[in-house]
Coordinates of C-alpha atoms in Angstrom, one line a residue:
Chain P
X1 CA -8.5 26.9 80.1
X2 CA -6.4 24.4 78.4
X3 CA -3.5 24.8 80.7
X4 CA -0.4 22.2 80.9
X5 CA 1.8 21.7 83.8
X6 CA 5.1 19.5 83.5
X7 CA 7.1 18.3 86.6
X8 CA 10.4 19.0 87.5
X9 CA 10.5 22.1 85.5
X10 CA 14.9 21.9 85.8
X11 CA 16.5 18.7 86.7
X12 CA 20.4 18.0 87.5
X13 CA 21.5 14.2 87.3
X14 CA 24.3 12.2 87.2
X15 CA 25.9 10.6 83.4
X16 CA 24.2 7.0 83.7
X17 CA 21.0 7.6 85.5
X18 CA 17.5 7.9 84.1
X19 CA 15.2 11.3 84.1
X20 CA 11.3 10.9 84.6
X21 CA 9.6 13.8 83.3
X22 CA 6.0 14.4 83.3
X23 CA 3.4 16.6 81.6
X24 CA 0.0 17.2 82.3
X25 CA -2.9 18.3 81.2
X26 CA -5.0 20.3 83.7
X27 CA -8.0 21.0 82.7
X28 CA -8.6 19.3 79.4
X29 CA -8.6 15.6 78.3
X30 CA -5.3 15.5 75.7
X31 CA -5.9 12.6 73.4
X32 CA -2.5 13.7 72.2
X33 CA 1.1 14.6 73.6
X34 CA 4.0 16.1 71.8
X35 CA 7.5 16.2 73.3
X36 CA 9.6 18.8 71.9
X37 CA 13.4 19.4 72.4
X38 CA 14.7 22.9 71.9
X39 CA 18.6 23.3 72.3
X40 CA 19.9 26.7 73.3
X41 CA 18.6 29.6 71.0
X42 CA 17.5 27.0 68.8
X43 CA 13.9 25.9 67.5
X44 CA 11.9 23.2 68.7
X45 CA 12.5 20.1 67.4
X46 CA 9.7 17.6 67.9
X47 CA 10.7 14.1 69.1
X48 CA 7.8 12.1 69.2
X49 CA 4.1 12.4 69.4
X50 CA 2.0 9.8 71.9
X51 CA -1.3 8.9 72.3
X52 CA -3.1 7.6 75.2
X53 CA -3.0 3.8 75.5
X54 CA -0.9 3.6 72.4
X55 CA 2.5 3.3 71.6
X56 CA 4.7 6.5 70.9
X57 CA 5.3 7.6 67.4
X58 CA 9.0 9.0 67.5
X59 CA 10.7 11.1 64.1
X60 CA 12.8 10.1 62.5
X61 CA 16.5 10.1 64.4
X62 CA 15.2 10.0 67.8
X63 CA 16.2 6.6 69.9
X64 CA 13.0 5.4 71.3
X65 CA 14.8 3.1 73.5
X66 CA 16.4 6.0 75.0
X67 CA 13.7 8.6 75.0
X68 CA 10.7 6.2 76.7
X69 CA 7.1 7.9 76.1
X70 CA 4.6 6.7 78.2
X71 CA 1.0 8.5 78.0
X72 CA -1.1 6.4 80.4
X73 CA -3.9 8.4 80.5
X74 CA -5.4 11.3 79.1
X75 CA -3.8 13.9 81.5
X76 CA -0.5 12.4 82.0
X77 CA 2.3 11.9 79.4
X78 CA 5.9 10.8 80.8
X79 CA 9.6 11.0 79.0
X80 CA 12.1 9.2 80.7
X81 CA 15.5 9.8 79.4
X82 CA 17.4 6.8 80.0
X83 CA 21.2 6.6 80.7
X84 CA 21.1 10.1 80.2
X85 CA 24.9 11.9 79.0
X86 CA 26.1 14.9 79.3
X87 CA 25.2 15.3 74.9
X88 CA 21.3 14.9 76.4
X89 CA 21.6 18.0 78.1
X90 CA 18.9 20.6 76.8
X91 CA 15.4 21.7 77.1
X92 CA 12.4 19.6 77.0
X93 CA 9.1 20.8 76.6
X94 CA 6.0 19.3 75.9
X95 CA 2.6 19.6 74.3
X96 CA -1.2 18.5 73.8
X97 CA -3.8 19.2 71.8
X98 CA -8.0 18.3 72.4
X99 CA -8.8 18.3 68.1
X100 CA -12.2 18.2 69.0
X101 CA -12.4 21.6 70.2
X102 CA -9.4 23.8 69.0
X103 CA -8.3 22.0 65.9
X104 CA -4.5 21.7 65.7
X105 CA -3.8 24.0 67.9
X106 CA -1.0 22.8 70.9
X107 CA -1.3 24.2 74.1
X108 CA 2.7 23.9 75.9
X109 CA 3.7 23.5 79.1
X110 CA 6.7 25.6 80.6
X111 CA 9.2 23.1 79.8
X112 CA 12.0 20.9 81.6
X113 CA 15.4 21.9 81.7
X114 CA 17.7 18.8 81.9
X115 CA 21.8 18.7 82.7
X116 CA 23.3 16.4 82.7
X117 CA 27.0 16.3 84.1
Chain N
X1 CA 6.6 18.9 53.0
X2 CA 5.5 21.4 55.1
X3 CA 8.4 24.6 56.3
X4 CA 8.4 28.0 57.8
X5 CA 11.6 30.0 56.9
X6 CA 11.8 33.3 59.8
X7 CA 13.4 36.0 57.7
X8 CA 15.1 37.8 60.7
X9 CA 17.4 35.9 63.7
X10 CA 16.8 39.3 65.7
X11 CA 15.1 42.4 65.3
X12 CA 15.4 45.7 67.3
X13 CA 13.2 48.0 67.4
X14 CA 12.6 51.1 69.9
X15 CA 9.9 51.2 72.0
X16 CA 6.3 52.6 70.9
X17 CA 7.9 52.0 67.1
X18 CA 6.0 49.4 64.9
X19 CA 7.1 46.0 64.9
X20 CA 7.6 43.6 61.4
X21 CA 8.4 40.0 62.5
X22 CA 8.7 38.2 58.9
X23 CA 7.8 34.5 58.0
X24 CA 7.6 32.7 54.8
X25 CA 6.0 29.4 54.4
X26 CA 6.1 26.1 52.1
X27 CA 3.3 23.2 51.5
X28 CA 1.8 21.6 49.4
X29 CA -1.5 21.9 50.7
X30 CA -3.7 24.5 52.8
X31 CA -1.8 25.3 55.7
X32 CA -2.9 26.1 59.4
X33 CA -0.3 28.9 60.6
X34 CA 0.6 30.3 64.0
X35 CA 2.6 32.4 66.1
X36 CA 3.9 31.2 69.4
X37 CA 6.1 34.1 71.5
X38 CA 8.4 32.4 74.3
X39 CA 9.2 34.6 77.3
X40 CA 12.6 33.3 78.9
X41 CA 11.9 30.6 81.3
X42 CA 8.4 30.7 80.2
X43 CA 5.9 28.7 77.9
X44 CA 4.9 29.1 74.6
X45 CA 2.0 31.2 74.4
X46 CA -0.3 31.4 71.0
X47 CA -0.5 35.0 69.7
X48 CA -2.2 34.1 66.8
X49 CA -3.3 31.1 64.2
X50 CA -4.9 31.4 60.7
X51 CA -6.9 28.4 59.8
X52 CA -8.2 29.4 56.3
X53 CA -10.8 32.0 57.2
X54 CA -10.3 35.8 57.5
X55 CA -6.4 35.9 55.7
X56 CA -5.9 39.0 58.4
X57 CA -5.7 37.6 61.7
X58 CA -6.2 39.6 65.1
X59 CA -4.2 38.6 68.1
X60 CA -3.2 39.0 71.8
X61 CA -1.6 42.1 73.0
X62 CA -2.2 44.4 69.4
X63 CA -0.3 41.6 67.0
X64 CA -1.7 40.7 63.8
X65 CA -0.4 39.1 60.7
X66 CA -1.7 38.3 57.7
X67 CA -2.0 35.8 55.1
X68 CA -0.9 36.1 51.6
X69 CA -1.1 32.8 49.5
X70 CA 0.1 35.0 46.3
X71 CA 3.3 35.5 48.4
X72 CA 3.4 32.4 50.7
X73 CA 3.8 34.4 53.6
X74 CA 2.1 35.5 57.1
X75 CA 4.3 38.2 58.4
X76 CA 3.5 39.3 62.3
X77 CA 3.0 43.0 63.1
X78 CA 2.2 45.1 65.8
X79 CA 1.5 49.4 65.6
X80 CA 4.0 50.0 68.7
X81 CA 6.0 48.0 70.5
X82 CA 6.0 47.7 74.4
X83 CA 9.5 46.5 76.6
X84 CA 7.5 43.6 77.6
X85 CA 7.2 41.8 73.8
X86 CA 10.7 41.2 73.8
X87 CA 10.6 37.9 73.7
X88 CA 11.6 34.9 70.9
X89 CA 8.6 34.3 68.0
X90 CA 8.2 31.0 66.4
X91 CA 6.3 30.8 63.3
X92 CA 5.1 27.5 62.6
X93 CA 3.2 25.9 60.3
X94 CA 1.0 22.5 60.1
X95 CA -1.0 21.0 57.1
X96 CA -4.1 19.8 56.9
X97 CA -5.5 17.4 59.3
X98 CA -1.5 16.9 60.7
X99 CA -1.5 17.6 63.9
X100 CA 2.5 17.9 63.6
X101 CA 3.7 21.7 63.7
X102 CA 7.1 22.6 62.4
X103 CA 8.6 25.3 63.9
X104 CA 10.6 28.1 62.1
X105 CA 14.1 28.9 63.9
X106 CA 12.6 31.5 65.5
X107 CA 13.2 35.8 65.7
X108 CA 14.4 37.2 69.0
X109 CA 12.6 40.8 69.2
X110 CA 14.4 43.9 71.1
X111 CA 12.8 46.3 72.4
X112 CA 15.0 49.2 72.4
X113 CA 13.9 52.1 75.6

């Protein structure tokens, strides 16, 4: 159990255009989403934490007009990287977490690899 | 503050040798501590998590680590290594009822044939 998908897993765009990338939960109710960034050979780097039917909570440094969190339900969690540049290139990944069961624990999906040229 | 500090950016080690993946962490209250392993082009996977019972912890695929407060640290082991733990371990650490985990920078493991 407590498997998370996200959707595409690699995406190549165009400087200027927008990125939808989703993350689900498949077989658990996440009351809670995490989107991480990890840049090559580098640690993850979390970005902004969302909970369903509630506003994002982003750290500190990360543009949250940029990086758009929706988390609509309890399985589903976008990040749309708007007017995404070529510096936005990297590797998304994302998270959730069911407290009630397994604590603190995070359970991650594969992640999204993002270029953008 | 919470913070994990990974001792080793890489370690090699030959296979069927044992393995020492260090971590040291910092907080100023009880932590929760885990070890994720990444597989290229792959998830992170949970090896392991302490959560303030038994201070040696038993994971997946032979790894253990343990838990000394005295020293602040929760070093991962494993008896023999196999080709298929090479990999990149995270330590990371979260304090009490945060769900936020920071991440150490990570220890890419070898596994020399």
């Amino acid at each position: 159990g407590a498997v998370v998908s996200q959707h595409p897993s690699w995406v190549i765009c165009k400087s200027g255009t927008s990125v939808k990338i989703e993350c689900r939960s498949l077989d658990f109710q996440a009351t809670t989403m995490f989107w991480y960034r990890q840049f090559p050979k580098q640690s993850l780097m979390l970005m902004a934490t969302s909970n369903e039917g509630s506003k994002a909570t982003y750290e500190q440094g990360v543009e949250k007009d940029k990086f758009l969190i929706n988390h609509a339900s309890l399985t589903l969690s976008t990040l749309t990287v708007t007017s995404a540049h070529p510096e936005d290139s990297s590797f998304y990944i994302c998270s959730a977490s069911r407290p009630a069961i397994s604590g603190n624990e995070q359970f991650f999906g594969p992640g999204t690899r993002l270029t953008v040229l | 503050a919470q913070s994990v500090t990974q001792l080793d950016s890489h370690v090699s080690v030959s296979e069927g040798t044992p393995v020492l993946l260090r971590c040291n962490y910092s907080s100023s209250y009880s932590p929760s501590l885990f070890w994720y392993v990444q597989h290229p082009n792959k998830g992170l996977q949970l090896l392991l998590k302490y959560t303030s019972a038994a201070t040696l912890v038993k994971g997946i695929n032979g790894f253990e680590a343990e838990f000394k407060k005295s020293e602040t640290s929760f070093h991962l082991t494993k008896p023999s290594a196999h080709m298929s733990d090479a990999a990149e371990y995270f330590c990371v650490v979260s304090v009490g009822g945060n769900e936020k985990l920071t991440f150490g920078t990570g220890t890419r493991l070898t596994i020399i044939p």
